[in-house]
mmCIF file of C-alpha atoms in Angstrom:
data_model
loop_
_atom_site.group_PDB
_atom_site.id
_atom_site.type_symbol
_atom_site.label_atom_id
_atom_site.label_comp_id
_atom_site.label_asym_id
_atom_site.label_seq_id
_atom_site.Cartn_x
_atom_site.Cartn_y
_atom_site.Cartn_z
ATOM 1 C CA MET U 1 76.620 96.429 169.211
ATOM 2 C CA THR U 2 77.425 94.589 165.870
ATOM 3 C CA GLN U 3 78.442 91.541 167.505
ATOM 4 C CA LEU U 4 75.583 92.193 169.941
ATOM 5 C CA THR U 5 73.288 92.234 166.745
ATOM 6 C CA GLN U 6 74.769 89.713 165.319
ATOM 7 C CA GLU U 7 74.419 87.174 168.264
ATOM 8 C CA LEU U 8 70.952 87.172 168.869
ATOM 9 C CA GLU U 9 70.010 86.931 165.379
ATOM 10 C CA LEU U 10 71.223 83.300 165.648
ATOM 11 C CA PRO U 11 69.234 80.833 167.489
ATOM 12 C CA ALA U 12 69.432 80.259 170.479
ATOM 13 C CA HIS U 13 71.510 77.005 171.633
ATOM 14 C CA TRP U 14 69.736 74.189 172.902
ATOM 15 C CA ARG U 15 72.071 74.504 176.217
ATOM 16 C CA ASP U 16 71.545 77.823 176.138
ATOM 17 C CA PHE U 17 67.892 76.868 177.406
ATOM 18 C CA TRP U 18 69.154 73.623 180.126
ATOM 19 C CA ALA U 19 71.333 76.791 181.722
ATOM 20 C CA LEU U 20 68.647 78.921 181.788
ATOM 21 C CA THR U 21 67.069 76.284 184.741
ATOM 22 C CA LYS U 22 69.432 76.566 186.539
ATOM 23 C CA PRO U 23 70.472 73.279 186.778
ATOM 24 C CA ARG U 24 72.775 73.119 189.985
ATOM 25 C CA VAL U 25 70.218 74.825 192.025
ATOM 26 C CA MET U 26 67.864 72.070 190.582
ATOM 27 C CA SER U 27 69.670 69.331 191.639
ATOM 28 C CA LEU U 28 69.635 70.871 195.395
ATOM 29 C CA VAL U 29 65.613 70.513 193.968
ATOM 30 C CA VAL U 30 64.903 67.044 192.871
ATOM 31 C CA PHE U 31 67.027 65.814 195.867
ATOM 32 C CA THR U 32 64.897 68.089 198.600
ATOM 33 C CA SER U 33 61.854 67.166 196.838
ATOM 34 C CA LEU U 34 62.822 63.722 196.692
ATOM 35 C CA CYS U 35 63.403 63.103 200.374
ATOM 36 C CA GLY U 36 60.214 64.525 200.616
ATOM 37 C CA LEU U 37 58.422 62.060 198.819
ATOM 38 C CA LEU U 38 60.174 59.028 200.108
ATOM 39 C CA ALA U 39 59.953 60.319 203.746
ATOM 40 C CA ALA U 40 56.548 60.808 203.627
ATOM 41 C CA PRO U 41 52.943 58.314 204.637
ATOM 42 C CA GLY U 42 51.940 55.609 202.382
ATOM 43 C CA ALA U 43 52.717 54.646 199.247
ATOM 44 C CA ILE U 44 52.872 56.645 195.270
ATOM 45 C CA HIS U 45 53.676 54.740 192.157
ATOM 46 C CA PRO U 46 56.608 55.237 191.217
ATOM 47 C CA VAL U 47 55.322 56.362 186.935
ATOM 48 C CA ILE U 48 53.529 58.841 189.681
ATOM 49 C CA GLY U 49 56.012 59.531 192.154
ATOM 50 C CA PHE U 50 58.771 60.100 189.277
ATOM 51 C CA THR U 51 55.916 62.728 187.238
ATOM 52 C CA ALA U 52 55.741 64.960 190.158
ATOM 53 C CA ILE U 53 59.383 64.898 190.932
ATOM 54 C CA LEU U 54 59.869 65.975 187.444
ATOM 55 C CA CYS U 55 56.975 68.516 187.359
ATOM 56 C CA ILE U 56 59.056 70.453 190.397
ATOM 57 C CA ALA U 57 62.381 70.202 189.080
ATOM 58 C CA MET U 58 60.825 71.008 186.014
ATOM 59 C CA ALA U 59 59.405 74.241 187.987
ATOM 60 C CA ALA U 60 61.842 74.787 189.253
ATOM 61 C CA GLY U 61 64.042 75.711 186.061
ATOM 62 C CA ALA U 62 60.883 77.653 184.667
ATOM 63 C CA ALA U 63 61.495 79.606 187.990
ATOM 64 C CA GLY U 64 64.426 80.040 187.085
ATOM 65 C CA ALA U 65 64.706 81.111 183.819
ATOM 66 C CA LEU U 66 61.516 83.300 184.616
ATOM 67 C CA ASN U 67 64.050 84.825 187.293
ATOM 68 C CA GLN U 68 66.778 84.690 184.585
ATOM 69 C CA TRP U 69 64.368 87.681 182.360
ATOM 70 C CA TYR U 70 63.596 89.772 184.983
ATOM 71 C CA GLU U 71 67.719 89.835 185.988
ATOM 72 C CA ALA U 72 68.984 89.972 182.498
ATOM 73 C CA ASP U 73 70.667 93.799 182.894
ATOM 74 C CA LEU U 74 71.881 92.768 187.250
ATOM 75 C CA ASP U 75 73.203 89.510 185.606
ATOM 76 C CA ALA U 76 75.217 91.480 183.061
ATOM 77 C CA LYS U 77 76.943 93.479 185.934
ATOM 78 C CA MET U 78 78.416 90.759 187.937
ATOM 79 C CA LYS U 79 81.132 89.018 187.253
ATOM 80 C CA ARG U 80 79.319 85.290 188.384
ATOM 81 C CA THR U 81 76.213 85.800 186.350
ATOM 82 C CA SER U 82 77.331 87.811 182.936
ATOM 83 C CA ALA U 83 78.130 84.397 180.926
ATOM 84 C CA ARG U 84 74.060 83.539 181.353
ATOM 85 C CA PRO U 85 72.591 83.473 178.353
ATOM 86 C CA LEU U 86 70.178 86.706 178.222
ATOM 87 C CA PRO U 87 74.029 89.065 179.807
ATOM 88 C CA ALA U 88 75.858 86.982 177.017
ATOM 89 C CA GLY U 89 73.868 87.959 174.071
ATOM 90 C CA ARG U 90 73.229 84.459 173.228
ATOM 91 C CA MET U 91 69.652 84.839 173.516
ATOM 92 C CA ASP U 92 66.508 87.234 173.124
ATOM 93 C CA ARG U 93 65.582 87.847 176.586
ATOM 94 C CA GLU U 94 61.393 87.344 174.796
ATOM 95 C CA ALA U 95 62.844 83.354 174.153
ATOM 96 C CA ALA U 96 63.750 83.217 177.999
ATOM 97 C CA LEU U 97 60.440 84.995 178.713
ATOM 98 C CA GLN U 98 57.626 82.026 176.603
ATOM 99 C CA PHE U 99 59.987 79.184 177.738
ATOM 100 C CA GLY U 100 59.992 79.978 181.856
ATOM 101 C CA ILE U 101 55.766 80.940 181.442
ATOM 102 C CA GLY U 102 55.372 77.678 178.855
ATOM 103 C CA LEU U 103 57.167 75.569 180.963
ATOM 104 C CA SER U 104 55.679 76.719 184.072
ATOM 105 C CA ALA U 105 52.382 75.596 183.047
ATOM 106 C CA PHE U 106 53.394 72.791 181.609
ATOM 107 C CA SER U 107 54.576 71.172 185.016
ATOM 108 C CA VAL U 108 51.655 73.166 186.980
ATOM 109 C CA LEU U 109 48.566 71.327 184.609
ATOM 110 C CA ILE U 110 50.946 67.587 185.024
ATOM 111 C CA MET U 111 50.557 67.795 188.640
ATOM 112 C CA GLY U 112 47.523 68.079 188.944
ATOM 113 C CA VAL U 113 46.200 66.198 186.382
ATOM 114 C CA ALA U 114 48.596 63.297 186.930
ATOM 115 C CA VAL U 115 49.567 63.188 190.887
ATOM 116 C CA ASN U 116 47.520 66.093 192.607
ATOM 117 C CA TRP U 117 45.975 69.256 192.709
ATOM 118 C CA LEU U 118 47.429 70.553 196.005
ATOM 119 C CA ALA U 119 50.621 69.751 194.937
ATOM 120 C CA ALA U 120 50.161 71.731 191.723
ATOM 121 C CA GLY U 121 47.983 74.537 192.955
ATOM 122 C CA LEU U 122 51.866 74.383 195.691
ATOM 123 C CA LEU U 123 53.556 73.850 192.831
ATOM 124 C CA VAL U 124 52.395 77.063 191.443
ATOM 125 C CA PHE U 125 52.334 79.272 194.620
ATOM 126 C CA SER U 126 56.570 78.166 194.364
ATOM 127 C CA ILE U 127 56.281 79.746 191.007
ATOM 128 C CA PHE U 128 55.023 82.998 192.324
ATOM 129 C CA PHE U 129 56.927 82.884 195.040
ATOM 130 C CA TYR U 130 60.267 83.040 193.365
ATOM 131 C CA ALA U 131 60.064 84.632 189.833
ATOM 132 C CA VAL U 132 57.134 87.164 191.479
ATOM 133 C CA VAL U 133 57.627 87.824 195.368
ATOM 134 C CA TYR U 134 61.379 87.248 195.373
ATOM 135 C CA THR U 135 62.995 88.654 191.396
ATOM 136 C CA MET U 136 61.278 91.262 191.522
ATOM 137 C CA TRP U 137 60.039 92.837 195.485
ATOM 138 C CA LEU U 138 61.753 91.364 197.623
ATOM 139 C CA LYS U 139 65.814 91.153 196.211
ATOM 140 C CA PRO U 140 65.311 94.695 194.569
ATOM 141 C CA ASN U 141 64.012 96.197 197.839
ATOM 142 C CA THR U 142 65.007 95.209 201.176
ATOM 143 C CA PRO U 143 68.428 93.233 202.872
ATOM 144 C CA GLN U 144 66.399 90.914 203.989
ATOM 145 C CA ASN U 145 64.612 89.286 200.728
ATOM 146 C CA ILE U 146 67.175 86.157 201.552
ATOM 147 C CA VAL U 147 65.514 85.699 204.530
ATOM 148 C CA ILE U 148 61.448 85.963 203.333
ATOM 149 C CA GLY U 149 63.214 84.715 199.695
ATOM 150 C CA GLY U 150 63.715 81.441 201.112
ATOM 151 C CA ALA U 151 60.554 79.881 200.707
ATOM 152 C CA ALA U 152 60.569 79.871 197.483
ATOM 153 C CA GLY U 153 63.195 77.164 198.299
ATOM 154 C CA ALA U 154 61.474 75.670 201.147
ATOM 155 C CA PHE U 155 58.173 74.480 198.852
ATOM 156 C CA PRO U 156 60.163 71.478 196.855
ATOM 157 C CA PRO U 157 59.982 68.716 200.238
ATOM 158 C CA VAL U 158 56.298 69.911 200.750
ATOM 159 C CA ILE U 159 55.932 69.300 197.697
ATOM 160 C CA GLY U 160 56.618 66.297 197.303
ATOM 161 C CA TRP U 161 54.813 65.443 200.612
ATOM 162 C CA ALA U 162 51.624 67.186 199.012
ATOM 163 C CA ALA U 163 52.971 64.764 195.978
ATOM 164 C CA VAL U 164 51.869 61.257 197.895
ATOM 165 C CA THR U 165 49.816 62.004 201.135
ATOM 166 C CA GLY U 166 47.407 64.577 199.206
ATOM 167 C CA ASP U 167 47.917 66.839 202.484
ATOM 168 C CA VAL U 168 50.724 69.299 204.347
ATOM 169 C CA THR U 169 50.996 68.183 208.677
ATOM 170 C CA LEU U 170 54.053 69.333 210.777
ATOM 171 C CA VAL U 171 56.497 67.039 209.025
ATOM 172 C CA PRO U 172 56.689 68.509 206.024
ATOM 173 C CA LEU U 173 56.619 71.364 207.964
ATOM 174 C CA LEU U 174 59.449 71.260 209.457
ATOM 175 C CA LEU U 175 61.575 70.498 206.153
ATOM 176 C CA PHE U 176 60.051 74.197 205.284
ATOM 177 C CA ALA U 177 61.654 75.363 208.451
ATOM 178 C CA ILE U 178 64.921 74.093 207.890
ATOM 179 C CA ILE U 179 65.519 75.549 204.862
ATOM 180 C CA PHE U 180 63.757 78.302 205.246
ATOM 181 C CA LEU U 181 66.011 78.725 207.999
ATOM 182 C CA TRP U 182 69.183 77.170 206.301
ATOM 183 C CA THR U 183 69.087 80.007 203.150
ATOM 184 C CA PRO U 184 70.253 82.642 205.043
ATOM 185 C CA PRO U 185 72.927 82.076 206.196
ATOM 186 C CA HIS U 186 73.775 79.993 203.456
ATOM 187 C CA PHE U 187 73.450 82.864 200.271
ATOM 188 C CA TRP U 188 75.058 85.545 202.800
ATOM 189 C CA SER U 189 78.203 83.946 203.320
ATOM 190 C CA LEU U 190 78.141 83.436 199.405
ATOM 191 C CA ALA U 191 77.496 87.672 199.879
ATOM 192 C CA LEU U 192 80.615 88.271 202.171
ATOM 193 C CA PHE U 193 83.232 86.358 198.985
ATOM 194 C CA MET U 194 80.499 88.078 196.284
ATOM 195 C CA LYS U 195 80.608 91.255 198.039
ATOM 196 C CA SER U 196 81.688 93.187 195.736
ATOM 197 C CA ASP U 197 79.631 91.609 192.710
ATOM 198 C CA TYR U 198 76.282 92.637 194.880
ATOM 199 C CA GLY U 199 77.400 95.812 194.849
ATOM 200 C CA ALA U 200 77.556 96.777 191.579
ATOM 201 C CA ALA U 201 74.419 95.289 190.469
ATOM 202 C CA GLY U 202 72.437 97.680 193.027
ATOM 203 C CA VAL U 203 71.371 94.670 195.094
ATOM 204 C CA PRO U 204 71.083 95.972 198.607
ATOM 205 C CA MET U 205 72.319 92.072 199.610
ATOM 206 C CA LEU U 206 72.711 92.397 203.996
ATOM 207 C CA PRO U 207 77.093 92.405 203.813
ATOM 208 C CA ASN U 208 76.527 96.239 201.501
ATOM 209 C CA VAL U 209 73.507 97.581 204.477
ATOM 210 C CA ALA U 210 74.116 96.456 207.616
ATOM 211 C CA GLY U 211 78.198 95.831 206.910
ATOM 212 C CA ARG U 212 79.930 92.647 207.095
ATOM 213 C CA ARG U 213 80.190 92.249 211.369
ATOM 214 C CA ALA U 214 76.041 92.523 210.918
ATOM 215 C CA THR U 215 75.822 89.876 208.374
ATOM 216 C CA ARG U 216 78.158 87.384 210.030
ATOM 217 C CA ARG U 217 76.253 88.430 213.539
ATOM 218 C CA GLN U 218 73.752 86.978 211.688
ATOM 219 C CA ILE U 219 74.731 83.926 209.933
ATOM 220 C CA VAL U 220 75.387 83.472 213.688
ATOM 221 C CA PHE U 221 72.183 84.308 214.707
ATOM 222 C CA TYR U 222 69.692 82.022 212.404
ATOM 223 C CA THR U 223 71.923 79.030 212.391
ATOM 224 C CA LEU U 224 70.745 78.406 216.379
ATOM 225 C CA PRO U 225 66.630 78.137 214.969
ATOM 226 C CA MET U 226 67.512 75.989 211.835
ATOM 227 C CA ALA U 227 69.418 73.830 213.842
ATOM 228 C CA GLY U 228 66.071 73.950 215.842
ATOM 229 C CA ALA U 229 64.582 73.191 213.048
ATOM 230 C CA ALA U 230 66.804 69.774 212.081
ATOM 231 C CA ILE U 231 66.876 68.367 215.758
ATOM 232 C CA ALA U 232 62.573 69.124 216.446
ATOM 233 C CA PRO U 233 61.473 66.270 213.740
ATOM 234 C CA PHE U 234 63.651 63.679 216.582
ATOM 235 C CA VAL U 235 62.806 65.302 219.460
ATOM 236 C CA LEU U 236 59.050 65.747 218.592
ATOM 237 C CA GLY U 237 59.078 61.681 217.462
ATOM 238 C CA GLU U 238 59.268 61.988 213.927
ATOM 239 C CA THR U 239 62.485 59.980 213.351
ATOM 240 C CA SER U 240 64.331 57.294 215.457
ATOM 241 C CA ALA U 241 67.595 58.791 216.860
ATOM 242 C CA ILE U 242 69.974 57.698 213.921
ATOM 243 C CA TYR U 243 68.451 61.472 212.150
ATOM 244 C CA GLY U 244 68.239 62.563 215.440
ATOM 245 C CA GLY U 245 72.765 61.992 215.866
ATOM 246 C CA ALA U 246 72.870 63.397 212.598
ATOM 247 C CA ALA U 247 71.376 66.554 212.879
ATOM 248 C CA ILE U 248 72.780 66.554 215.863
ATOM 249 C CA LEU U 249 75.988 66.340 214.539
ATOM 250 C CA LEU U 250 75.894 68.525 211.516
ATOM 251 C CA SER U 251 74.520 71.388 213.299
ATOM 252 C CA GLY U 252 77.186 71.158 215.275
ATOM 253 C CA ILE U 253 79.595 71.406 213.002
ATOM 254 C CA PHE U 254 77.351 73.891 211.326
ATOM 255 C CA PHE U 255 77.850 76.409 213.889
ATOM 256 C CA LEU U 256 80.925 76.369 214.849
ATOM 257 C CA LEU U 257 81.918 77.179 211.101
ATOM 258 C CA ALA U 258 79.474 79.779 212.255
ATOM 259 C CA ILE U 259 81.485 81.039 214.628
ATOM 260 C CA ASP U 260 84.946 80.965 212.843
ATOM 261 C CA VAL U 261 82.505 83.339 210.353
ATOM 262 C CA TRP U 262 82.039 85.744 213.437
ATOM 263 C CA ARG U 263 85.091 84.986 214.365
ATOM 264 C CA ASN U 264 86.889 86.512 211.165
ATOM 265 C CA GLU U 265 86.989 90.165 210.747
ATOM 266 C CA ALA U 266 88.650 89.709 206.455
ATOM 267 C CA THR U 267 87.669 92.445 204.634
ATOM 268 C CA GLN U 268 88.519 91.031 200.990
ATOM 269 C CA ALA U 269 87.635 87.738 199.459
ATOM 270 C CA SER U 270 91.553 86.274 199.622
ATOM 271 C CA GLY U 271 91.193 86.498 203.269
ATOM 272 C CA MET U 272 87.657 85.014 203.323
ATOM 273 C CA LYS U 273 87.961 80.849 203.973
ATOM 274 C CA ALA U 274 86.050 80.826 206.433
ATOM 275 C CA GLU U 275 82.819 82.229 204.540
ATOM 276 C CA LYS U 276 84.080 79.855 202.116
ATOM 277 C CA ARG U 277 84.275 76.728 204.427
ATOM 278 C CA LEU U 278 80.905 77.223 205.423
ATOM 279 C CA PHE U 279 79.420 78.309 202.198
ATOM 280 C CA SER U 280 80.890 74.390 200.903
ATOM 281 C CA PHE U 281 79.746 73.171 204.068
ATOM 282 C CA SER U 282 75.787 74.285 204.027
ATOM 283 C CA ILE U 283 74.978 72.488 200.999
ATOM 284 C CA LEU U 284 76.771 68.869 202.819
ATOM 285 C CA TYR U 285 74.862 69.653 205.351
ATOM 286 C CA LEU U 286 71.984 69.698 203.396
ATOM 287 C CA PHE U 287 72.153 67.610 201.500
ATOM 288 C CA LEU U 288 72.940 65.043 204.139
ATOM 289 C CA LEU U 289 70.009 65.687 206.372
ATOM 290 C CA PHE U 290 67.768 64.920 204.285
ATOM 291 C CA ALA U 291 69.256 61.849 202.750
ATOM 292 C CA VAL U 292 69.568 61.047 206.238
ATOM 293 C CA PHE U 293 66.041 62.021 207.123
ATOM 294 C CA ALA U 294 63.858 59.978 204.180
ATOM 295 C CA ALA U 295 66.104 57.354 205.544
ATOM 296 C CA ASP U 296 65.105 57.162 209.022
ATOM 297 C CA ARG U 297 62.000 57.851 207.940
ATOM 298 C CA MET U 298 61.459 54.949 205.424
ATOM 299 C CA LEU U 299 63.313 51.939 208.578
ATOM 300 C CA ILE U 300 61.018 53.372 210.559
ATOM 301 C CA ALA U 301 58.014 53.097 207.548
ATOM 302 C CA MET L 1 66.119 107.909 155.793
ATOM 303 C CA SER L 2 64.767 104.834 154.884
ATOM 304 C CA GLU L 3 65.225 101.364 157.857
ATOM 305 C CA ALA L 4 69.048 99.845 156.870
ATOM 306 C CA GLU L 5 68.412 96.011 154.592
ATOM 307 C CA PRO L 6 68.745 92.855 156.505
ATOM 308 C CA ARG L 7 72.121 91.527 155.622
ATOM 309 C CA ALA L 8 72.534 88.961 153.856
ATOM 310 C CA TYR L 9 73.744 85.534 156.219
ATOM 311 C CA THR L 10 76.697 84.488 155.864
ATOM 312 C CA LEU L 11 78.180 80.392 154.922
ATOM 313 C CA GLU L 12 79.145 80.389 157.809
ATOM 314 C CA GLU L 13 76.287 82.190 159.721
ATOM 315 C CA SER L 14 74.281 80.147 158.033
ATOM 316 C CA ARG L 15 75.820 77.176 158.732
ATOM 317 C CA ILE L 16 76.080 77.848 162.741
ATOM 318 C CA ILE L 17 72.201 78.070 162.328
ATOM 319 C CA ARG L 18 71.048 75.216 160.203
ATOM 320 C CA GLU L 19 73.649 73.027 162.977
ATOM 321 C CA ARG L 20 71.511 75.151 166.061
ATOM 322 C CA GLN L 21 68.464 74.025 164.327
ATOM 323 C CA ALA L 22 68.802 70.894 163.650
ATOM 324 C CA GLY L 23 70.600 70.641 167.135
ATOM 325 C CA ARG L 24 66.624 72.272 168.865
ATOM 326 C CA ALA L 25 65.004 70.346 166.399
ATOM 327 C CA ARG L 26 66.172 66.094 168.265
ATOM 328 C CA VAL L 27 66.447 67.627 171.841
ATOM 329 C CA MET L 28 63.131 69.121 171.268
ATOM 330 C CA GLY L 29 61.958 65.107 169.586
ATOM 331 C CA VAL L 30 63.875 63.387 172.510
ATOM 332 C CA ILE L 31 61.946 65.602 174.746
ATOM 333 C CA LEU L 32 58.417 64.663 173.286
ATOM 334 C CA LEU L 33 59.441 61.137 172.894
ATOM 335 C CA GLY L 34 60.016 60.605 175.967
ATOM 336 C CA PHE L 35 56.609 62.124 177.547
ATOM 337 C CA CYS L 36 54.694 60.516 174.720
ATOM 338 C CA VAL L 37 56.114 57.482 177.170
ATOM 339 C CA LEU L 38 55.335 58.873 180.543
ATOM 340 C CA PHE L 39 51.683 59.801 179.214
ATOM 341 C CA PHE L 40 51.876 56.482 178.269
ATOM 342 C CA ALA L 41 52.308 55.261 181.547
ATOM 343 C CA ILE L 42 50.715 56.976 183.583
ATOM 344 C CA THR L 43 47.589 55.895 181.852
ATOM 345 C CA ILE L 44 47.768 52.678 182.483
ATOM 346 C CA VAL L 45 48.425 53.466 185.930
ATOM 347 C CA LYS L 46 45.586 55.660 186.428
ATOM 348 C CA ILE L 47 43.379 52.874 184.481
ATOM 349 C CA GLY L 48 44.594 49.947 186.626
ATOM 350 C CA VAL L 49 46.342 47.768 184.719
ATOM 351 C CA TRP L 50 49.092 47.901 186.805
ATOM 352 C CA GLY L 51 47.325 48.182 189.948
#
């Protein structure tokens, strides 16, 4: 009690505000939105393009801060998140809330004024979707939280695209679909070896509710439409064979790793090498797929 | 029973508070300066000076 009170009396360190923005998640958001922006037809002034990416990064940080504000009690129960600024008592909850709301408003306003209002509208919806629909509604209530909530992380490339063109067409919707369908196998492979953490916090992740067997089956099941969405831009003639080949190769590796997970029957985290491998590869998969996609589209242009 | 008086900070705590305040002020200064430059550049682009 005294330790916590003394900590709370001190002003939070600026690094704690930075930690609130979930910088590692933000890096993926920045990357996918940049790919959406580079893949879009037409031109955008570098200053406006930079501003759009900055706004998307700030909005992602704001959504992360609002998520941590709401889940502070939950985070305290999980080993993976207990060292975050709020559960560790290094920051006042109200400061996190004000920071999240302030950063959200600032990012949306700049996006609207400097870039365009469609991108700003999508930005405000994505913050709302992550902070309210996913964090407050889906995550504590349904094991399908990741499936529907995956939409929150799928918005950045669409916003990047909209920043350039001012519209949303089939290609950005395919980029949305790739991330949307990639999220369940990505998160469930993490949830499998973090099951006890989520269980302790009472979060109804699929492994806790439906069991490991069903989760491993679902991972394989989601990999198939994800691969389909990844290959679709090539099939529809929106990219060259370079991207098509890369998408087939990367999705094939993803599928084989998912099969390894499906075959694994380990119940302890120490025996879940297949799950850890799939989780690591899934991040690399998204980075490479989007990088090749953007490069391919730029070459075509 | 009256509420306990808030205790005074120790020298060490005061030093940590000042350090954190100074750190936050420095970071805020850099961010504000960055936004000044960015808004200037946006304005120049929007009025069409750079095409």
